[in-house]
XYZ file of C-alpha atoms in Angstrom:
67
model
C -23.279 85.263 -22.421
C -21.774 86.810 -25.520
C -23.501 84.331 -27.818
C -26.770 85.007 -25.970
C -26.530 88.621 -27.123
C -25.086 90.356 -24.078
C -24.191 93.702 -25.659
C -22.714 94.987 -22.377
C -20.279 92.058 -22.349
C -19.342 92.728 -25.969
C -18.494 96.323 -25.080
C -16.554 95.227 -21.996
C -14.475 92.778 -24.048
C -13.480 95.532 -26.467
C -11.640 97.309 -23.656
C -10.211 94.220 -21.975
C -6.450 93.624 -21.968
C -4.392 90.975 -20.211
C -1.294 91.370 -18.046
C 0.826 91.647 -21.224
C -1.384 94.469 -22.562
C -2.847 92.206 -25.276
C -6.441 93.089 -26.096
C -9.248 90.569 -26.368
C -9.460 91.245 -30.116
C -5.704 90.672 -30.575
C -5.886 87.416 -28.592
C -8.879 86.247 -30.624
C -7.050 86.986 -33.883
C -3.943 85.119 -32.708
C -6.179 82.122 -31.907
C -7.484 82.117 -35.473
C -10.645 84.193 -35.154
C -10.821 86.797 -37.896
C -12.883 89.396 -36.106
C -12.746 93.120 -35.914
C -13.894 95.281 -33.072
C -17.343 95.750 -34.569
C -17.836 92.046 -35.291
C -18.366 90.756 -31.753
C -22.114 90.978 -32.268
C -21.794 88.577 -35.222
C -21.627 85.668 -32.752
C -24.989 86.574 -31.193
C -27.550 83.808 -31.618
C -31.118 84.676 -32.576
C -33.414 84.840 -29.567
C -35.399 81.624 -29.391
C -32.771 79.585 -31.258
C -31.687 77.884 -28.021
C -33.392 76.873 -24.796
C -30.352 76.468 -22.551
C -26.599 76.172 -22.570
C -23.969 74.241 -20.653
C -20.763 75.866 -19.476
C -17.974 73.355 -18.944
C -14.934 73.915 -16.769
C -11.747 71.876 -16.563
C -10.716 71.150 -12.992
C -7.471 72.993 -12.352
C -7.122 72.371 -8.646
C -4.624 70.269 -6.706
C -6.204 66.972 -7.807
C -5.330 67.624 -11.453
C -1.823 68.756 -10.537
C -1.214 65.551 -8.543
C -2.256 63.344 -11.459
């Protein structure tokens, strides 16, 4: 949603912290993303540059734990 230009999500992420009080921006920087608070919109794709997207999830249920 962020890449699709969801400005509300961008604003929400700016105020998001995890259980260790680490902000989204701090976590992104520690993962190697060099972004500042105002740069979230830099990942927005131009409207019309995509027709769909696929969101993948890794199964984390009991089946994965058993294997």
